[in-house]
């Protein structure tokens, strides 16, 4: 699997630090199961974090602590990404398996448009974000939209294209509220994505804004 689109560095750093909300954590962990490069990057960040804690335990935080942290982060991982095999359960990468007990085949899709389906996955009640599966029919376009907050979209199967390029299985789109786009699913296969979001989408068309409650997004 060749992965072309990865999380933003700050998203990976928050993941390594354990500060991401649950839905985002699940999406990043699932991407890591599919992406050796990001697994290596997270291992590097965890090493850096550990080394800093060790050093600072000996000496009080010095004025140059931030500089040293930043220069350590600039360095490349010393080892090649660890080649961990993708563990799958019922055809689903293992971090996602607890949320999809019967695999992708058993999802109870709710129809949200002519060629759009949504399934809400259960996250802890105190979560600030939602975890949803989105299925866009082969060849169908999503309405053009921006984002009210931070949105992570991981492609599980199929592919879509938008102004940022082609997103296929394993690719992750990491969008903040300043990004507008209109994904169009490729012909031949439905596109199934795992999405974490903390605010409703910002649809461009007035009609879509009126219909928004029906979309569940
Ligand atoms: Zn990656």
mmCIF file of C-alpha atoms and ligand atoms in Angstrom:
data_model
loop_
_atom_site.group_PDB
_atom_site.id
_atom_site.type_symbol
_atom_site.label_atom_id
_atom_site.label_comp_id
_atom_site.label_asym_id
_atom_site.label_seq_id
_atom_site.Cartn_x
_atom_site.Cartn_y
_atom_site.Cartn_z
ATOM 1 C CA UNK A 1 0.000 0.000 0.000
ATOM 2 C CA UNK A 2 1.493 3.354 -1.012
ATOM 3 C CA UNK A 3 0.252 6.138 1.207
ATOM 4 C CA UNK A 4 0.530 9.621 -0.314
ATOM 5 C CA UNK A 5 -1.321 11.813 2.212
ATOM 6 C CA UNK A 6 -0.426 11.897 5.912
ATOM 7 C CA UNK A 7 -1.510 13.762 9.086
ATOM 8 C CA UNK A 8 -0.122 17.239 9.776
ATOM 9 C CA UNK A 9 3.002 17.159 12.007
ATOM 10 C CA UNK A 10 1.121 18.826 14.869
ATOM 11 C CA UNK A 11 -1.601 16.150 14.703
ATOM 12 C CA UNK A 12 1.008 13.370 14.926
ATOM 13 C CA UNK A 13 2.705 15.194 17.796
ATOM 14 C CA UNK A 14 -0.598 15.471 19.688
ATOM 15 C CA UNK A 15 -1.195 11.756 19.046
ATOM 16 C CA UNK A 16 2.267 10.856 20.382
ATOM 17 C CA UNK A 17 1.624 13.066 23.423
ATOM 18 C CA UNK A 18 -1.746 11.396 24.034
ATOM 19 C CA UNK A 19 -3.698 14.658 23.918
ATOM 20 C CA UNK A 20 -6.030 13.910 20.984
ATOM 21 C CA UNK A 21 -9.707 13.315 21.636
ATOM 22 C CA UNK A 22 -10.903 9.715 21.254
ATOM 23 C CA UNK A 23 -12.315 9.859 17.707
ATOM 24 C CA UNK A 24 -9.123 11.519 16.360
ATOM 25 C CA UNK A 25 -7.000 8.971 18.222
ATOM 26 C CA UNK A 26 -8.859 6.102 16.537
ATOM 27 C CA UNK A 27 -8.436 7.657 13.066
ATOM 28 C CA UNK A 28 -4.700 8.280 13.562
ATOM 29 C CA UNK A 29 -4.115 4.817 15.076
ATOM 30 C CA UNK A 30 -5.891 3.280 12.082
ATOM 31 C CA UNK A 31 -3.759 5.362 9.689
ATOM 32 C CA UNK A 32 -0.621 4.200 11.535
ATOM 33 C CA UNK A 33 -1.733 0.587 11.031
ATOM 34 C CA UNK A 34 -1.706 1.333 7.277
ATOM 35 C CA UNK A 35 1.349 3.674 7.095
ATOM 36 C CA UNK A 36 4.918 2.633 7.975
ATOM 37 C CA UNK A 37 6.282 6.178 7.507
ATOM 38 C CA UNK A 38 3.996 7.635 10.172
ATOM 39 C CA UNK A 39 4.624 4.694 12.517
ATOM 40 C CA UNK A 40 8.321 5.577 12.299
ATOM 41 C CA UNK A 41 7.601 9.269 12.865
ATOM 42 C CA UNK A 42 5.488 8.576 15.974
ATOM 43 C CA UNK A 43 8.163 6.237 17.372
ATOM 44 C CA UNK A 44 10.701 9.052 16.837
ATOM 45 C CA UNK A 45 8.472 11.608 18.574
ATOM 46 C CA UNK A 46 7.965 9.259 21.510
ATOM 47 C CA UNK A 47 11.738 8.753 21.760
ATOM 48 C CA UNK A 48 12.285 12.520 21.712
ATOM 49 C CA UNK A 49 9.628 13.039 24.382
ATOM 50 C CA UNK A 50 11.189 10.343 26.559
ATOM 51 C CA UNK A 51 14.714 11.753 26.105
ATOM 52 C CA UNK A 52 13.558 15.232 27.063
ATOM 53 C CA UNK A 53 11.805 14.011 30.189
ATOM 54 C CA UNK A 54 14.952 12.118 31.157
ATOM 55 C CA UNK A 55 17.243 15.116 30.666
ATOM 56 C CA UNK A 56 14.944 17.559 32.377
ATOM 57 C CA UNK A 57 14.619 15.302 35.364
ATOM 58 C CA UNK A 58 18.349 15.800 35.953
ATOM 59 C CA UNK A 59 18.655 19.474 35.189
ATOM 60 C CA UNK A 60 15.938 22.057 35.661
ATOM 61 C CA UNK A 61 14.482 23.291 32.397
ATOM 62 C CA UNK A 62 17.076 25.627 30.895
ATOM 63 C CA UNK A 63 16.508 28.558 28.600
ATOM 64 C CA UNK A 64 17.661 26.447 25.661
ATOM 65 C CA UNK A 65 15.226 23.587 26.339
ATOM 66 C CA UNK A 66 12.824 24.660 23.613
ATOM 67 C CA UNK A 67 15.660 25.076 21.087
ATOM 68 C CA UNK A 68 16.955 21.617 21.872
ATOM 69 C CA UNK A 69 13.473 20.145 21.553
ATOM 70 C CA UNK A 70 12.936 21.810 18.196
ATOM 71 C CA UNK A 71 16.301 20.735 16.819
ATOM 72 C CA UNK A 72 15.664 17.172 18.005
ATOM 73 C CA UNK A 73 12.352 17.201 16.156
ATOM 74 C CA UNK A 74 14.088 18.416 12.996
ATOM 75 C CA UNK A 75 16.270 15.332 12.952
ATOM 76 C CA UNK A 76 15.105 12.368 10.925
ATOM 77 C CA UNK A 77 14.289 9.117 12.607
ATOM 78 C CA UNK A 78 17.536 7.150 13.036
ATOM 79 C CA UNK A 79 16.004 3.886 11.948
ATOM 80 C CA UNK A 80 13.834 3.073 9.000
ATOM 81 C CA UNK A 81 10.153 2.828 9.911
ATOM 82 C CA UNK A 82 9.521 -0.433 11.690
ATOM 83 C CA UNK A 83 7.877 -2.846 9.286
ATOM 84 C CA UNK A 84 4.976 -3.920 11.465
ATOM 85 C CA UNK A 85 2.491 -6.029 9.543
ATOM 86 C CA UNK A 86 -1.031 -4.639 9.312
ATOM 87 C CA UNK A 87 -3.104 -6.658 11.719
ATOM 88 C CA UNK A 88 -6.612 -7.052 10.414
ATOM 89 C CA UNK A 89 -9.741 -8.316 12.077
ATOM 90 C CA UNK A 90 -12.708 -9.122 9.829
ATOM 91 C CA UNK A 91 -10.974 -7.096 7.088
ATOM 92 C CA UNK A 92 -10.649 -4.033 9.343
ATOM 93 C CA UNK A 93 -7.309 -2.590 10.634
ATOM 94 C CA UNK A 94 -7.036 -3.648 14.283
ATOM 95 C CA UNK A 95 -7.351 -0.156 15.945
ATOM 96 C CA UNK A 96 -10.778 0.164 14.326
ATOM 97 C CA UNK A 97 -11.944 -3.398 15.012
ATOM 98 C CA UNK A 98 -13.444 -2.682 18.503
ATOM 99 C CA UNK A 99 -15.708 -0.071 16.875
ATOM 100 C CA UNK A 100 -16.807 -2.384 14.052
ATOM 101 C CA UNK A 101 -17.558 -5.661 15.722
ATOM 102 C CA UNK A 102 -18.785 -7.494 12.629
ATOM 103 C CA UNK A 103 -16.396 -5.900 10.116
ATOM 104 C CA UNK A 104 -17.206 -3.556 7.268
ATOM 105 C CA UNK A 105 -19.932 -5.904 6.023
ATOM 106 C CA UNK A 106 -22.110 -5.526 9.126
ATOM 107 C CA UNK A 107 -22.296 -1.720 9.217
ATOM 108 C CA UNK A 108 -25.805 -0.362 9.541
ATOM 109 C CA UNK A 109 -25.701 2.450 7.014
ATOM 110 C CA UNK A 110 -28.197 5.299 7.151
ATOM 111 C CA UNK A 111 -28.946 6.765 3.750
ATOM 112 C CA UNK A 112 -28.209 10.511 3.670
ATOM 113 C CA UNK A 113 -28.533 11.275 -0.028
ATOM 114 C CA UNK A 114 -28.883 9.620 -3.424
ATOM 115 C CA UNK A 115 -25.363 8.188 -3.151
ATOM 116 C CA UNK A 116 -24.277 8.934 0.420
ATOM 117 C CA UNK A 117 -24.528 6.829 3.550
ATOM 118 C CA UNK A 118 -23.445 7.469 7.127
ATOM 119 C CA UNK A 119 -22.873 5.251 10.166
ATOM 120 C CA UNK A 120 -22.192 6.762 13.577
ATOM 121 C CA UNK A 121 -19.662 4.800 15.655
ATOM 122 C CA UNK A 122 -19.884 4.782 19.415
ATOM 123 C CA UNK A 123 -17.302 6.827 21.324
ATOM 124 C CA UNK A 124 -17.185 7.471 25.099
ATOM 125 C CA UNK A 125 -19.933 9.797 26.298
ATOM 126 C CA UNK A 126 -17.443 12.449 27.431
ATOM 127 C CA UNK A 127 -15.872 12.757 23.927
ATOM 128 C CA UNK A 128 -15.794 16.162 22.265
ATOM 129 C CA UNK A 129 -15.648 14.640 18.799
ATOM 130 C CA UNK A 130 -17.677 12.253 16.653
ATOM 131 C CA UNK A 131 -16.450 9.175 14.834
ATOM 132 C CA UNK A 132 -18.414 8.332 11.693
ATOM 133 C CA UNK A 133 -18.115 6.148 8.644
ATOM 134 C CA UNK A 134 -19.069 7.782 5.394
ATOM 135 C CA UNK A 135 -19.782 5.932 2.175
ATOM 136 C CA UNK A 136 -19.973 7.863 -1.082
ATOM 137 C CA UNK A 137 -21.237 5.951 -4.108
ATOM 138 C CA UNK A 138 -18.866 5.316 -7.018
ATOM 139 C CA UNK A 139 -18.650 8.420 -9.193
ATOM 140 C CA UNK A 140 -20.670 10.608 -6.793
ATOM 141 C CA UNK A 141 -19.640 14.063 -5.580
ATOM 142 C CA UNK A 142 -19.888 15.345 -2.032
ATOM 143 C CA UNK A 143 -21.349 18.867 -1.791
ATOM 144 C CA UNK A 144 -18.597 21.492 -1.702
ATOM 145 C CA UNK A 145 -17.871 22.304 1.936
ATOM 146 C CA UNK A 146 -15.516 23.795 4.463
ATOM 147 C CA UNK A 147 -14.980 22.658 8.013
ATOM 148 C CA UNK A 148 -16.294 24.141 11.217
ATOM 149 C CA UNK A 149 -13.433 22.588 13.150
ATOM 150 C CA UNK A 150 -10.726 19.954 12.795
ATOM 151 C CA UNK A 151 -11.608 17.076 10.475
ATOM 152 C CA UNK A 152 -9.609 13.902 9.887
ATOM 153 C CA UNK A 153 -10.711 11.672 7.004
ATOM 154 C CA UNK A 154 -9.041 8.297 6.453
ATOM 155 C CA UNK A 155 -9.892 6.350 3.299
ATOM 156 C CA UNK A 156 -10.592 2.687 4.077
ATOM 157 C CA UNK A 157 -11.603 1.547 0.597
ATOM 158 C CA UNK A 158 -12.238 3.056 -2.811
ATOM 159 C CA UNK A 159 -10.802 6.495 -3.634
ATOM 160 C CA UNK A 160 -11.778 10.118 -4.149
ATOM 161 C CA UNK A 161 -10.251 13.136 -5.832
ATOM 162 C CA UNK A 162 -10.381 16.774 -4.795
ATOM 163 C CA UNK A 163 -8.190 19.843 -5.276
ATOM 164 C CA UNK A 164 -5.556 18.293 -2.992
ATOM 165 C CA UNK A 165 -5.136 15.215 -5.174
ATOM 166 C CA UNK A 166 -6.159 11.583 -5.141
ATOM 167 C CA UNK A 167 -6.981 9.929 -1.818
ATOM 168 C CA UNK A 168 -7.035 6.115 -1.767
ATOM 169 C CA UNK A 169 -6.961 3.442 0.966
ATOM 170 C CA UNK A 170 -4.596 4.497 3.760
ATOM 171 C CA UNK A 171 -4.503 8.174 2.746
ATOM 172 C CA UNK A 172 -5.526 10.689 5.375
ATOM 173 C CA UNK A 173 -6.911 14.202 4.840
ATOM 174 C CA UNK A 174 -6.164 16.460 7.832
ATOM 175 C CA UNK A 175 -8.259 19.600 7.390
ATOM 176 C CA UNK A 176 -8.771 22.643 9.560
ATOM 177 C CA UNK A 177 -11.543 25.186 9.334
ATOM 178 C CA UNK A 178 -9.770 27.208 6.611
ATOM 179 C CA UNK A 179 -10.071 24.497 3.937
ATOM 180 C CA UNK A 180 -12.812 24.193 1.289
ATOM 181 C CA UNK A 181 -13.047 21.181 -0.980
ATOM 182 C CA UNK A 182 -15.393 18.943 -2.945
ATOM 183 C CA UNK A 183 -14.413 15.266 -2.896
ATOM 184 C CA UNK A 184 -15.601 13.177 -5.868
ATOM 185 C CA UNK A 185 -15.548 9.391 -5.494
ATOM 186 C CA UNK A 186 -13.854 7.490 -8.294
ATOM 187 C CA UNK A 187 -15.850 5.307 -10.643
ATOM 188 C CA UNK A 188 -15.884 1.567 -10.101
ATOM 189 C CA UNK A 189 -16.011 1.335 -6.297
ATOM 190 C CA UNK A 190 -17.824 3.061 -3.434
ATOM 191 C CA UNK A 191 -15.491 5.163 -1.287
ATOM 192 C CA UNK A 192 -15.651 4.353 2.431
ATOM 193 C CA UNK A 193 -13.986 6.814 4.816
ATOM 194 C CA UNK A 194 -13.474 6.943 8.571
ATOM 195 C CA UNK A 195 -14.053 10.517 9.754
ATOM 196 C CA UNK A 196 -13.406 12.283 13.063
ATOM 197 C CA UNK A 197 -14.930 15.728 13.434
ATOM 198 C CA UNK A 198 -15.720 18.156 16.230
ATOM 199 C CA UNK A 199 -18.055 20.562 14.428
ATOM 200 C CA UNK A 200 -20.589 20.396 11.575
ATOM 201 C CA UNK A 201 -19.334 20.811 8.011
ATOM 202 C CA UNK A 202 -19.750 24.261 6.468
ATOM 203 C CA UNK A 203 -21.618 23.660 3.205
ATOM 204 C CA UNK A 204 -21.177 26.289 0.494
ATOM 205 C CA UNK A 205 -24.612 26.095 -1.085
ATOM 206 C CA UNK A 206 -27.587 27.678 0.674
ATOM 207 C CA UNK A 207 -29.769 24.677 -0.164
ATOM 208 C CA UNK A 208 -27.242 22.318 1.444
ATOM 209 C CA UNK A 209 -27.173 24.502 4.559
ATOM 210 C CA UNK A 210 -30.971 24.248 4.791
ATOM 211 C CA UNK A 211 -30.813 20.473 4.293
ATOM 212 C CA UNK A 212 -27.797 20.030 6.574
ATOM 213 C CA UNK A 213 -29.672 18.507 9.563
ATOM 214 C CA UNK A 214 -30.716 15.661 7.266
ATOM 215 C CA UNK A 215 -27.122 14.881 6.285
ATOM 216 C CA UNK A 216 -25.910 14.150 9.795
ATOM 217 C CA UNK A 217 -22.654 15.965 9.002
HETATM 218 ZN ZN1 LIG B 1 1.167 8.367 7.201
#
